[in-house]
Structure formats: C-alpha cells, structure tokens
Short mmCIF file of C-alpha atoms and ligand atoms in Angstrom, two decimals:
data_model
loop_
_atom_site.label_atom_id
_atom_site.label_comp_id
_atom_site.label_asym_id
_atom_site.label_seq_id
_atom_site.Cartn_x
_atom_site.Cartn_y
_atom_site.Cartn_z
CA UNK A 1 -16.11 -18.24 -22.28
CA UNK A 2 -15.15 -18.02 -18.63
CA UNK A 3 -16.54 -20.45 -16.06
CA UNK A 4 -19.27 -19.36 -13.72
CA UNK A 5 -17.73 -18.84 -10.31
CA UNK A 6 -19.13 -18.87 -6.80
CA UNK A 7 -17.77 -17.72 -3.44
CA UNK A 8 -18.96 -16.41 -0.11
CA UNK A 9 -18.80 -12.62 -0.04
CA UNK A 10 -18.77 -12.60 3.76
CA UNK A 11 -16.88 -14.68 6.31
CA UNK A 12 -18.63 -17.95 6.80
CA UNK A 13 -19.64 -17.88 10.45
CA UNK A 14 -22.72 -17.84 12.58
CA UNK A 15 -24.30 -14.51 11.78
CA UNK A 16 -27.68 -13.15 10.73
CA UNK A 17 -27.10 -13.25 6.99
CA UNK A 18 -24.46 -14.65 4.64
CA UNK A 19 -23.94 -13.42 1.12
CA UNK A 20 -22.83 -15.74 -1.66
CA UNK A 21 -21.93 -14.43 -5.08
CA UNK A 22 -22.35 -16.26 -8.34
CA UNK A 23 -20.86 -14.70 -11.47
CA UNK A 24 -20.56 -15.80 -15.10
CA UNK A 25 -22.65 -16.55 -18.15
CA UNK A 26 -24.44 -19.53 -16.54
CA UNK A 27 -25.35 -17.79 -13.29
CA UNK A 28 -29.09 -17.60 -14.00
CA UNK A 29 -29.23 -21.08 -15.52
CA UNK A 30 -27.44 -22.67 -12.55
CA UNK A 31 -29.50 -20.87 -9.93
CA UNK A 32 -32.78 -21.55 -11.73
CA UNK A 33 -32.20 -25.28 -11.51
CA UNK A 34 -32.48 -25.06 -7.71
CA UNK A 35 -35.55 -22.83 -7.40
CA UNK A 36 -39.13 -23.52 -8.50
CA UNK A 37 -39.89 -20.26 -10.21
CA UNK A 38 -37.18 -18.94 -12.55
CA UNK A 39 -35.42 -15.76 -11.64
CA UNK A 40 -36.24 -13.32 -14.48
CA UNK A 41 -33.26 -12.31 -16.60
CA UNK A 42 -33.21 -8.71 -15.43
CA UNK A 43 -31.79 -6.53 -12.68
CA UNK A 44 -33.90 -6.94 -9.58
CA UNK A 45 -34.59 -8.58 -6.25
CA UNK A 46 -36.63 -11.71 -5.54
CA UNK A 47 -37.41 -13.97 -2.60
CA UNK A 48 -37.21 -17.71 -3.40
CA UNK A 49 -37.04 -21.10 -1.71
CA UNK A 50 -33.85 -22.90 -2.63
CA UNK A 51 -33.86 -26.70 -2.94
CA UNK A 52 -31.06 -29.22 -3.26
CA UNK A 53 -30.82 -31.76 -6.09
CA UNK A 54 -33.07 -34.14 -4.14
CA UNK A 55 -35.70 -31.44 -3.93
CA UNK A 56 -35.24 -30.88 -0.22
CA UNK A 57 -35.73 -27.32 0.98
CA UNK A 58 -32.39 -25.81 2.02
CA UNK A 59 -33.21 -22.20 2.81
CA UNK A 60 -35.35 -19.26 1.89
CA UNK A 61 -33.05 -16.86 0.09
CA UNK A 62 -33.20 -13.25 -0.99
CA UNK A 63 -31.73 -12.85 -4.47
CA UNK A 64 -30.29 -9.75 -6.08
CA UNK A 65 -29.66 -10.18 -9.79
CA UNK A 66 -27.45 -8.09 -12.06
CA UNK A 67 -27.49 -8.59 -15.81
CA UNK A 68 -24.20 -7.99 -17.65
CA UNK A 69 -22.60 -5.53 -18.08
CA UNK A 70 -24.29 -3.83 -15.14
CA UNK A 71 -22.60 -5.69 -12.31
CA UNK A 72 -19.41 -5.49 -10.32
CA UNK A 73 -17.73 -8.13 -12.50
CA UNK A 74 -19.37 -6.99 -15.72
CA UNK A 75 -20.89 -10.50 -16.02
CA UNK A 76 -24.30 -11.88 -15.11
CA UNK A 77 -24.09 -11.87 -11.34
CA UNK A 78 -26.43 -13.03 -8.59
CA UNK A 79 -26.04 -12.28 -4.93
CA UNK A 80 -27.65 -14.86 -2.74
CA UNK A 81 -28.52 -13.65 0.75
CA UNK A 82 -29.10 -16.72 2.87
CA UNK A 83 -29.46 -17.39 6.56
CA UNK A 84 -26.07 -17.05 8.11
CA UNK A 85 -25.25 -20.44 9.55
CA UNK A 86 -22.00 -22.10 8.57
CA UNK A 87 -23.74 -25.25 7.36
CA UNK A 88 -26.40 -23.49 5.30
CA UNK A 89 -23.85 -21.28 3.56
CA UNK A 90 -21.54 -24.17 2.74
CA UNK A 91 -24.44 -26.29 1.59
CA UNK A 92 -25.68 -23.65 -0.86
CA UNK A 93 -22.18 -23.23 -2.27
CA UNK A 94 -21.93 -27.01 -2.74
CA UNK A 95 -25.29 -27.09 -4.49
CA UNK A 96 -24.25 -24.35 -6.91
CA UNK A 97 -20.99 -26.19 -7.62
CA UNK A 98 -22.95 -29.39 -8.30
CA UNK A 99 -24.99 -27.33 -10.76
CA UNK A 100 -21.93 -26.30 -12.79
CA UNK A 101 -20.30 -23.38 -11.00
CA UNK A 102 -16.79 -23.61 -9.63
CA UNK A 103 -15.29 -22.10 -6.50
CA UNK A 104 -13.75 -18.70 -7.27
CA UNK A 105 -10.03 -18.22 -6.80
CA UNK A 106 -8.73 -15.49 -4.53
CA UNK A 107 -9.48 -12.11 -6.03
CA UNK A 108 -11.17 -13.63 -9.07
CA UNK A 109 -14.25 -11.41 -8.88
CA UNK A 110 -12.04 -8.31 -8.91
CA UNK A 111 -9.88 -9.81 -11.66
CA UNK A 112 -12.95 -10.30 -13.83
CA UNK A 113 -14.10 -6.78 -13.04
CA UNK A 114 -10.72 -5.58 -14.30
CA UNK A 115 -10.78 -7.80 -17.41
CA UNK A 116 -14.23 -6.47 -18.24
CA UNK A 117 -12.97 -2.93 -17.73
CA UNK A 118 -15.28 -2.29 -14.80
CA UNK A 119 -12.35 -1.25 -12.59
CA UNK A 120 -8.72 -0.24 -13.20
CA UNK A 121 -5.70 -1.96 -11.72
CA UNK A 122 -5.33 0.84 -9.19
CA UNK A 123 -8.95 0.46 -8.17
CA UNK A 124 -8.51 -3.30 -7.81
CA UNK A 125 -5.52 -2.70 -5.59
CA UNK A 126 -7.57 -0.13 -3.67
CA UNK A 127 -10.23 -2.72 -2.92
CA UNK A 128 -7.61 -5.05 -1.46
CA UNK A 129 -5.98 -2.31 0.53
CA UNK A 130 -9.28 -1.11 1.91
CA UNK A 131 -10.00 -4.54 3.30
CA UNK A 132 -6.55 -4.74 4.87
CA UNK A 133 -6.23 -1.16 6.08
CA UNK A 134 -4.70 -1.00 9.53
CA UNK A 135 -4.93 2.69 10.28
CA UNK A 136 -6.82 5.82 9.30
CA UNK A 137 -4.44 7.09 6.67
CA UNK A 138 -4.26 3.71 4.95
CA UNK A 139 -8.04 3.56 5.02
CA UNK A 140 -8.40 6.98 3.49
CA UNK A 141 -5.89 6.31 0.73
CA UNK A 142 -7.33 2.98 -0.26
CA UNK A 143 -10.86 4.36 -0.32
CA UNK A 144 -9.66 7.08 -2.66
CA UNK A 145 -7.87 4.57 -4.89
CA UNK A 146 -10.88 2.30 -4.99
CA UNK A 147 -13.18 5.09 -6.04
CA UNK A 148 -11.06 5.66 -9.13
CA UNK A 149 -10.05 9.21 -8.25
CA UNK A 150 -6.39 8.28 -8.34
CA UNK A 151 -6.84 6.98 -11.82
CA UNK A 152 -8.36 10.22 -13.00
CA UNK A 153 -5.31 12.13 -11.83
CA UNK A 154 -2.88 9.65 -13.37
CA UNK A 155 -4.88 9.96 -16.59
CA UNK A 156 -4.34 13.71 -16.38
CA UNK A 157 -0.60 13.28 -16.08
CA UNK A 158 -0.76 10.93 -19.03
CA UNK A 159 -2.66 13.47 -21.04
CA UNK A 160 0.00 16.07 -20.32
CA UNK A 161 2.73 13.72 -21.54
CA UNK A 162 0.77 12.92 -24.68
CA UNK A 163 0.29 16.62 -25.30
CA UNK A 164 4.02 17.31 -25.18
CA UNK A 165 4.81 14.27 -27.33
CA UNK A 166 2.20 15.29 -29.89
CA UNK A 167 3.51 18.83 -29.90
CA UNK A 168 7.02 17.61 -30.68
CA UNK A 169 5.88 14.94 -33.13
CA UNK A 170 3.83 17.43 -35.10
CA UNK A 171 6.74 19.83 -35.31
CA UNK A 172 8.93 17.03 -36.64
CA UNK A 173 6.42 15.59 -39.12
CA UNK A 174 4.76 18.77 -40.34
CA UNK A 175 7.28 21.60 -39.99
CA UNK A 176 5.45 23.66 -42.61
CA UNK A 177 2.32 24.07 -40.50
CA UNK A 178 1.76 27.33 -38.71
CA UNK A 179 0.53 25.64 -35.55
CA UNK A 180 4.00 24.22 -34.99
CA UNK A 181 5.74 27.59 -34.97
CA UNK A 182 5.53 27.94 -31.23
CA UNK A 183 7.13 24.54 -30.62
CA UNK A 184 10.49 25.91 -29.49
CA UNK A 185 12.82 24.07 -27.13
CA UNK A 186 12.08 26.79 -24.58
CA UNK A 187 8.32 26.15 -24.68
CA UNK A 188 8.80 22.43 -24.52
CA UNK A 189 11.10 22.82 -21.56
CA UNK A 190 8.45 24.77 -19.63
CA UNK A 191 5.94 21.99 -20.22
CA UNK A 192 8.35 19.25 -19.18
CA UNK A 193 9.36 21.08 -15.99
CA UNK A 194 5.70 21.25 -14.95
CA UNK A 195 5.23 17.61 -15.73
CA UNK A 196 8.32 16.61 -13.80
CA UNK A 197 7.24 18.54 -10.72
CA UNK A 198 3.87 16.95 -10.71
CA UNK A 199 5.19 13.41 -11.00
CA UNK A 200 7.98 14.02 -8.50
CA UNK A 201 5.53 15.28 -5.88
CA UNK A 202 3.36 12.27 -6.35
CA UNK A 203 6.34 9.92 -5.92
CA UNK A 204 7.51 11.68 -2.75
CA UNK A 205 4.12 11.79 -1.11
CA UNK A 206 3.38 8.18 -2.07
CA UNK A 207 6.65 6.95 -0.63
CA UNK A 208 5.93 8.63 2.68
CA UNK A 209 2.43 7.24 2.76
CA UNK A 210 3.45 3.72 1.84
CA UNK A 211 5.04 3.27 5.26
CA UNK A 212 1.62 3.84 6.74
CA UNK A 213 0.46 0.74 4.98
CA UNK A 214 3.46 -1.50 5.42
CA UNK A 215 4.20 -0.52 9.01
CA UNK A 216 7.42 1.14 10.10
CA UNK A 217 10.09 -1.48 10.68
CA UNK A 218 11.35 -0.57 14.14
CA UNK A 219 14.43 -2.18 15.69
CA UNK A 220 14.91 -2.00 19.47
CA UNK A 221 18.64 -2.34 20.11
CA UNK A 222 21.20 -1.85 22.89
CA UNK A 223 23.53 -3.73 25.21
CA UNK A 224 22.16 -6.64 27.29
CA UNK A 225 19.93 -5.81 30.25
CA UNK A 226 19.29 -2.24 29.20
CA UNK A 227 15.55 -2.98 29.05
CA UNK A 228 14.79 -3.65 25.36
CA UNK A 229 12.33 -6.45 26.01
CA UNK A 230 10.76 -4.41 28.80
CA UNK A 231 10.24 -1.56 26.33
CA UNK A 232 8.65 -3.91 23.78
CA UNK A 233 6.28 -5.26 26.42
CA UNK A 234 5.41 -1.81 27.68
CA UNK A 235 4.69 -0.52 24.16
CA UNK A 236 2.54 -3.55 23.39
CA UNK A 237 0.96 -3.55 26.80
CA UNK A 238 1.51 -7.28 27.12
CA UNK A 239 4.23 -9.63 28.35
CA UNK A 240 5.34 -10.78 24.95
CA UNK A 241 9.10 -11.03 25.47
CA UNK A 242 10.84 -12.63 28.43
CA UNK A 243 12.34 -10.07 30.78
CA UNK A 244 15.01 -10.95 33.34
CA UNK A 245 18.04 -9.44 34.99
CA UNK A 246 20.24 -12.08 33.36
CA UNK A 247 22.27 -10.54 30.55
CA UNK A 248 21.58 -12.15 27.20
CA UNK A 249 18.01 -13.17 27.96
CA UNK A 250 16.72 -12.46 24.46
CA UNK A 251 18.48 -14.68 21.93
CA UNK A 252 16.20 -14.38 18.95
CA UNK A 253 14.00 -11.61 17.63
CA UNK A 254 10.61 -11.02 19.27
CA UNK A 255 8.07 -9.12 17.17
CA UNK A 256 5.02 -7.02 17.86
CA UNK A 257 2.76 -4.51 16.16
CA UNK A 258 1.51 -1.21 17.57
CA UNK A 259 -0.97 1.09 15.85
CA UNK A 260 -0.87 4.89 16.04
CA UNK A 261 -3.53 7.04 14.40
CA UNK A 262 -1.91 7.22 11.00
CA UNK A 263 0.82 4.61 11.05
CA UNK A 264 1.89 1.32 12.56
CA UNK A 265 5.17 0.28 14.11
CA UNK A 266 6.35 -3.20 13.40
CA UNK A 267 8.53 -3.71 16.48
CA UNK A 268 11.54 -6.04 16.58
CA UNK A 269 13.09 -6.69 19.98
CA UNK A 270 16.63 -7.93 19.43
CA UNK A 271 19.38 -9.72 21.31
CA UNK A 272 21.58 -7.40 23.39
CA UNK A 273 24.82 -6.47 21.65
CA UNK A 274 28.05 -7.31 23.48
CA UNK A 275 31.29 -9.26 23.01
CA UNK A 276 30.62 -12.92 23.71
CA UNK A 277 32.05 -16.38 23.05
CA UNK A 278 28.64 -18.04 23.16
CA UNK A 279 27.93 -19.24 19.64
CA UNK A 280 24.15 -18.92 19.77
CA UNK A 281 24.30 -15.50 21.38
CA UNK A 282 26.79 -14.43 18.70
CA UNK A 283 24.35 -15.40 15.96
CA UNK A 284 21.62 -13.43 17.72
CA UNK A 285 23.87 -10.37 17.91
CA UNK A 286 24.73 -10.55 14.21
CA UNK A 287 21.03 -10.64 13.51
CA UNK A 288 20.44 -7.59 15.75
CA UNK A 289 22.96 -5.56 13.78
CA UNK A 290 21.43 -6.64 10.47
CA UNK A 291 17.94 -5.71 11.67
CA UNK A 292 19.12 -2.29 12.80
CA UNK A 293 20.69 -1.69 9.40
CA UNK A 294 17.53 -2.62 7.54
CA UNK A 295 15.06 -0.88 9.88
CA UNK A 296 13.17 2.34 9.09
CA UNK A 297 13.41 3.38 12.74
CA UNK A 298 15.92 2.39 15.42
CA UNK A 299 15.14 2.73 19.12
CA UNK A 300 18.63 2.65 20.62
CA UNK A 301 18.49 2.05 24.38
CA UNK A 302 21.46 3.38 26.30
CA UNK A 303 22.81 2.48 29.69
CA UNK A 304 23.82 5.66 31.51
CA UNK A 305 27.24 4.09 32.26
CA UNK A 306 28.04 3.37 28.62
CA UNK A 307 30.86 5.10 26.77
CA UNK A 308 29.69 7.10 23.80
CA UNK A 309 32.71 5.83 21.83
CA UNK A 310 31.58 2.21 22.25
CA UNK A 311 28.20 2.76 20.63
CA UNK A 312 27.26 0.90 17.50
CA UNK A 313 27.62 2.92 14.33
CA UNK A 314 24.01 3.50 13.29
CA UNK A 315 22.35 5.87 10.82
CA UNK A 316 21.47 8.70 13.19
CA UNK A 317 18.77 10.17 11.00
CA UNK A 318 16.59 7.14 11.65
CA UNK A 319 17.59 6.60 15.28
CA UNK A 320 16.02 7.75 18.55
CA UNK A 321 18.44 7.41 21.46
CA UNK A 322 16.79 6.49 24.73
CA UNK A 323 17.93 6.39 28.36
CA UNK A 324 15.84 3.72 30.07
CA UNK A 325 15.37 3.15 33.80
CA UNK A 326 14.94 6.87 34.42
CA UNK A 327 13.06 5.92 37.60
CA UNK A 328 16.50 5.35 39.10
CA UNK A 329 17.80 8.89 38.57
CA UNK A 330 17.18 12.09 40.47
CA UNK A 331 17.34 15.50 38.75
CA UNK A 332 21.07 15.95 39.34
CA UNK A 333 21.90 12.59 37.83
CA UNK A 334 19.61 13.29 34.91
CA UNK A 335 21.41 16.55 34.13
CA UNK A 336 24.75 14.74 34.23
CA UNK A 337 23.54 12.01 31.90
CA UNK A 338 22.07 14.56 29.53
CA UNK A 339 25.42 16.34 29.38
CA UNK A 340 27.29 13.10 28.78
CA UNK A 341 25.08 12.12 25.82
CA UNK A 342 24.21 15.61 24.65
CA UNK A 343 25.11 14.95 21.00
CA UNK A 344 22.57 12.16 20.89
CA UNK A 345 19.73 14.17 22.45
CA UNK A 346 18.37 11.15 24.33
CA UNK A 347 14.81 10.70 25.60
CA UNK A 348 14.26 9.51 29.16
CA UNK A 349 11.82 6.67 29.77
CA UNK A 350 11.04 4.04 32.34
CA UNK A 351 9.86 0.83 30.72
CA UNK A 352 9.32 -0.65 34.16
CA UNK A 353 6.82 2.07 35.12
CA UNK A 354 5.31 2.31 31.63
CA UNK A 355 6.50 5.89 31.51
CA UNK A 356 6.98 6.29 27.75
CA UNK A 357 5.13 9.51 27.00
CA UNK A 358 8.17 11.46 25.75
CA UNK A 359 9.13 8.62 23.46
CA UNK A 360 5.61 8.32 22.04
CA UNK A 361 5.54 12.07 21.35
CA UNK A 362 8.89 11.88 19.63
CA UNK A 363 7.76 9.00 17.41
CA UNK A 364 4.49 10.73 16.53
CA UNK A 365 6.41 13.83 15.65
CA UNK A 366 8.85 11.92 13.47
CA UNK A 367 6.12 10.24 11.47
CA UNK A 368 3.59 13.00 11.48
CA UNK A 369 1.40 12.24 8.50
CA UNK A 370 -1.37 14.63 9.44
CA UNK A 371 -0.82 16.79 6.42
CA UNK A 372 -1.06 13.70 4.23
CA UNK A 373 -4.35 12.75 5.83
CA UNK A 374 -5.73 16.21 5.21
CA UNK A 375 -4.23 16.70 1.76
CA UNK A 376 -6.26 16.23 -1.33
CA UNK A 377 -3.40 14.84 -3.35
CA UNK A 378 -3.69 11.37 -4.75
CA UNK A 379 -1.43 8.80 -3.17
CA UNK A 380 -0.19 5.45 -4.39
CA UNK A 381 0.76 2.92 -1.74
CA UNK A 382 1.51 -0.19 -3.71
CA UNK A 383 5.29 -0.63 -4.03
CA UNK A 384 5.05 -1.78 -7.66
CA UNK A 385 2.99 1.25 -8.57
CA UNK A 386 5.38 3.60 -6.81
CA UNK A 387 8.34 1.93 -8.55
CA UNK A 388 6.67 2.45 -11.94
CA UNK A 389 5.89 6.05 -11.19
CA UNK A 390 9.49 6.54 -10.17
CA UNK A 391 10.60 5.25 -13.59
CA UNK A 392 8.16 7.70 -15.21
CA UNK A 393 9.79 10.42 -13.15
CA UNK A 394 13.31 9.36 -14.19
CA UNK A 395 12.42 9.28 -17.90
CA UNK A 396 10.91 12.74 -17.72
CA UNK A 397 14.01 13.99 -15.88
CA UNK A 398 16.22 12.61 -18.67
CA UNK A 399 14.04 14.30 -21.29
CA UNK A 400 14.41 17.55 -19.40
CA UNK A 401 18.17 17.22 -19.16
CA UNK A 402 18.43 16.47 -22.87
CA UNK A 403 16.47 19.51 -23.81
CA UNK A 404 18.55 21.65 -21.46
CA UNK A 405 21.69 20.29 -23.08
CA UNK A 406 20.44 21.35 -26.49
CA UNK A 407 19.72 17.90 -27.92
CA UNK A 408 17.26 17.70 -30.79
CA UNK A 409 13.60 17.40 -29.90
CA UNK A 410 13.15 13.98 -31.50
CA UNK A 411 15.63 12.62 -28.98
CA UNK A 412 13.61 14.21 -26.18
CA UNK A 413 10.57 12.41 -27.47
CA UNK A 414 12.18 8.99 -27.03
CA UNK A 415 12.28 9.39 -23.25
CA UNK A 416 8.84 10.93 -23.06
CA UNK A 417 7.49 7.95 -24.95
CA UNK A 418 9.25 5.62 -22.53
CA UNK A 419 7.60 7.55 -19.68
CA UNK A 420 4.23 7.20 -21.35
CA UNK A 421 4.71 3.49 -21.84
CA UNK A 422 5.47 3.08 -18.14
CA UNK A 423 2.42 5.11 -17.20
CA UNK A 424 0.28 2.92 -19.42
CA UNK A 425 1.65 -0.12 -17.62
CA UNK A 426 0.57 1.52 -14.38
CA UNK A 427 -2.90 2.03 -15.77
CA UNK A 428 -2.89 -1.45 -17.28
CA UNK A 429 -3.13 -0.13 -20.84
CA UNK A 430 -0.87 -0.32 -23.83
CA UNK A 431 -1.88 1.30 -27.06
CA UNK A 432 0.35 4.31 -27.27
CA UNK A 433 0.66 4.82 -31.00
CA UNK A 434 -3.03 5.11 -31.62
CA UNK A 435 -3.51 7.51 -28.75
CA UNK A 436 -0.76 9.84 -29.92
CA UNK A 437 -2.08 9.77 -33.45
CA UNK A 438 -5.62 10.47 -32.24
CA UNK A 439 -4.38 13.34 -30.19
CA UNK A 440 -2.37 14.90 -33.01
CA UNK A 441 -5.40 14.97 -35.28
CA UNK A 442 -7.78 16.09 -32.61
CA UNK A 443 -5.60 18.91 -31.40
CA UNK A 444 -4.03 20.17 -34.55
CA UNK A 445 -6.69 19.38 -37.13
CA UNK A 446 -4.07 18.43 -39.69
CA UNK A 447 -5.61 17.33 -42.96
CA UNK A 448 -9.05 17.94 -41.42
N1 GTP K 1 14.38 0.08 37.38
C1 GTP K 1 14.10 -0.32 36.16
N2 GTP K 1 14.39 -1.56 35.73
C2 GTP K 1 14.10 -1.92 34.48
C3 GTP K 1 13.49 -1.01 33.59
N3 GTP K 1 13.33 -1.63 32.41
C4 GTP K 1 13.81 -2.88 32.55
N4 GTP K 1 14.29 -3.05 33.81
C5 GTP K 1 14.88 -4.28 34.36
O1 GTP K 1 16.11 -4.54 33.69
C6 GTP K 1 16.31 -5.95 33.56
C7 GTP K 1 16.57 -6.31 32.11
O2 GTP K 1 15.40 -6.07 31.35
P1 GTP K 1 15.16 -6.70 29.92
O3 GTP K 1 13.98 -6.01 29.37
O4 GTP K 1 15.15 -8.17 29.97
O5 GTP K 1 16.48 -6.21 29.17
P2 GTP K 1 16.96 -6.56 27.68
O6 GTP K 1 17.64 -5.35 27.17
O7 GTP K 1 15.86 -7.11 26.90
O8 GTP K 1 18.07 -7.65 27.97
P3 GTP K 1 18.64 -8.79 26.99
O9 GTP K 1 17.49 -9.50 26.38
O10 GTP K 1 19.42 -9.66 27.89
O11 GTP K 1 19.51 -8.12 25.98
C8 GTP K 1 15.07 -6.60 34.14
O12 GTP K 1 15.34 -7.01 35.45
C9 GTP K 1 14.03 -5.50 34.10
O13 GTP K 1 13.05 -5.64 35.09
C10 GTP K 1 13.17 0.32 34.06
O14 GTP K 1 12.61 1.17 33.36
N5 GTP K 1 13.51 0.59 35.34
MG1 MG K 2 15.61 -8.87 25.97
#
C-alpha cells in the first residue's frame, strides 16, 4: 500500500486561507488523532479544532473529506483549510507528518491520480501546463488537455486504427466469411488515407502551437554598435543590457522574455559580429553565430553603410532584417537605403526612440496563431507527445506506401500495429492484442 502523503495545495504565505492536502489510506486515521471528534468516513465538510500532540490548540480548520475512489487522487483524501499564516500552515503539516504521513514529492498527487486511472497522462501534463501557462493560447490548450478532451480525440484516432487492423486481420484469418468480401486493398487504402490526414494535421498544428508554450528563441544579431542591446532594452522596456558607443560592448549573451497575446519571445542579445584578435570577443562572436543558427527567429540588425555581400549567411525564412537608427535618416536617405537592401525587405526602427511598431507588427504577423486560438482542434504541446504522434504518423505513412506498392495486407498490418502501439504509449496504455480481439468479435460477430 502507498504511504499517506501531505503537501500544501497553495503557496505558503501570509494569506486568508491555506489549503493542505492529505491523501492515502491512513488519511482519516492520521487526521482523527489530532481532532477531538472523529471525522466521519464519508464525503463531506466539517469544522474542527486541530490540536498538536501535546493537546495544544493549533487552529480551527475547515475539512473537506473525499472517500476513495471519489477524489482527485482516487484515494481517501482530506483537504484541510486552515488560517493562512506561514507558521500555522507549516505547523499543521509537521503535525500530520508526526502522525504518520510523509511530505509528498513533486507532482505526486497527480501521479497517484494517474495510477488510479483518475486522469490520463495527457491530462496530467495539462494540469502542469495550465499552472505554467505564459500566454492565452498556452492557457487555452492546457485547459483543453486537462479536461480530457484531447484524450477523447486521440482515442478516436486509435479506434480508427483498430478498425482498419481488425478489418485486415479478419480478412486474413477468416477469408471464407462474407463480411470480409469488401476488404479490398482499395478500400483499405481509403481508410488509411483518412487516418493519415487526421494524424498529420494534428502533428502540424501541435508543432506550431508548441512554440507558444516554449517561447520563440529569438537571436538579435549584427555588427558591433548597430544597436542590438538597445533593441533588447527597448523591447523589454528596461535597461537590461549595457549600451555604449564602444564597439564590442556586449561580450556574452543577455537574455530577456517578452509576452505577446498568443506567444512569447525568448530574446538573446548577442556579441556584435566582426573580425577581431581579442580572444574573449572572438569566443562571444562564435557563440553569436551558434545562437543564430539554433534560433527560431533571427532579428538581424543592419548598419546602412554595410555591404550586402558581407552579411552573415543566415536562414532567410526565419530572419527579419532591420535597419536601426532610422531617426538619423530623412525620406531621401530612407529610399536610398531601401533600394540598397531591397532583396532583404528591411524594417526601419529606432531603438533609441522606442519606435518599434513596424517590427512588432511584422513579428505578430509571422507568428499569428489567432486561427489556432479560435480552432476547435485538439493540440498537443508536450514535445514527447508530439514526437510520439509523429512516429504514429510515419508508421501510417509507411502502411499507406506499402499498400500503394501492392504489398500484401498482412505486411500493411505490421506498420499499423506499430502505430497503434505508439498511440497506446501516448495514452499510457498497452494491451493491444486484447483490444483488437475484442473489436473483431464485437464488429464482425464471428462465432457469435
Ligand atoms: N541615433 C540612434 N542611436 C542608437 C539607436 N540605437 C542605439 N543607438 C546608439 O548606438 C550605440 C550602440 O548601441 P548598442 O545597443 O550598445 O549596440 P550593440 O549592437 O549592442 O553593440 P555591441 O554590443 O558592441 O555589439 C549606443 O551609443 C546607442 O545609444 C537608435 O535607434 N538611434
Ligand atoms: Mg550590445
């Protein structure tokens, strides 16, 4: 049997009320040893005085009891609402530990809920994400995942795979049955195409959304003195990086985080890139180039005097070229600069004057996730989950290719089974055989 665990369900701080949760088979027994009148073994609410082991009154507490399996963890669980001082809360936790409970590990309540099949893995992840959501889209997705809706749709995909597998399996095992007459490679292909589209869409949409959770890794690069640190400061609205007119001011990366409605930028201000003999500056420059390569978005600041041929070779699809210090140019100069860099379609800003509106618009446009926010599609944001779903997608694609190439249907089934196994991993299940067998008999009524 698992230990009885205890933990604060709220931050321990000075507030009106703190909630402590106690979960496990001894919850009632442990709590009852610190109150005068036993808490009845039933779902309900009670007010009680709580005493320490020396019979000194600690606090008047409001208790909410849940008898297994009707609780979040699926175990006997008691929520203790006490007065919200730091000392009182800690004291009550200590008392419960002295009575036989132990401090819960991180996430242990959710883990137990999962072990007792109260929530799925995706829901558990959703709970975590919800707590850590940084922007609206992330909040919406995690709320959906927590509610279990995502699971329902994954279950549907799973059901479709099982249907196709059963269809093929029945045709192989019972060729004499009439029901299997319509199991032609053509029919199977139609089913698999539908399946593949569904999974592929989910992978694509999830990948796009996952950046909303992780934050878009954004490198600010350019030659020294072009105003990279000034741009970082202006975006963050604080003097985070040192700005000076000395070239090579920034030697190491300075980071910052900025939140838009539906996504976050994780900004990395880098050392200016130029030829130098200074060892430390050289190291900084190497790092700048590496960061630009790994970034999801590059803000490449240009000096109007620069030669286009001297620019760093960056992936243009993820780069926004920017002419800073636009406060220095009149209209004629602007037109000239535009012509000079026309292939790069640069945006004009002035970090000094906090004039960044065109850049902000461009970024919002690039990462417009509005349709995702409005869409009803389910979305996975956990990288492991997306990776698994991608494997499901690949297996289905192989099955499709095999059937198109005229391979026998039992070969096709091997990859579909592999896809199913992966999907079960995603759902935290693993009893394929039985499910397929169940489905065959349910659907086809073989042998009655
Ligand atoms: N006029 C004008 N000056 C600016 C602007 N942005 C930055 N500067 C000035 O340009 C100089 C260099 O700015 P930084 O932000 O330190 O440049 P950097 O690219 O980070 O330079 P390194 O760290 O050396 O690579 C400073 O004197 C800034 O005040 C701007 O929009 N307009
Ligand atoms: Mg700098």
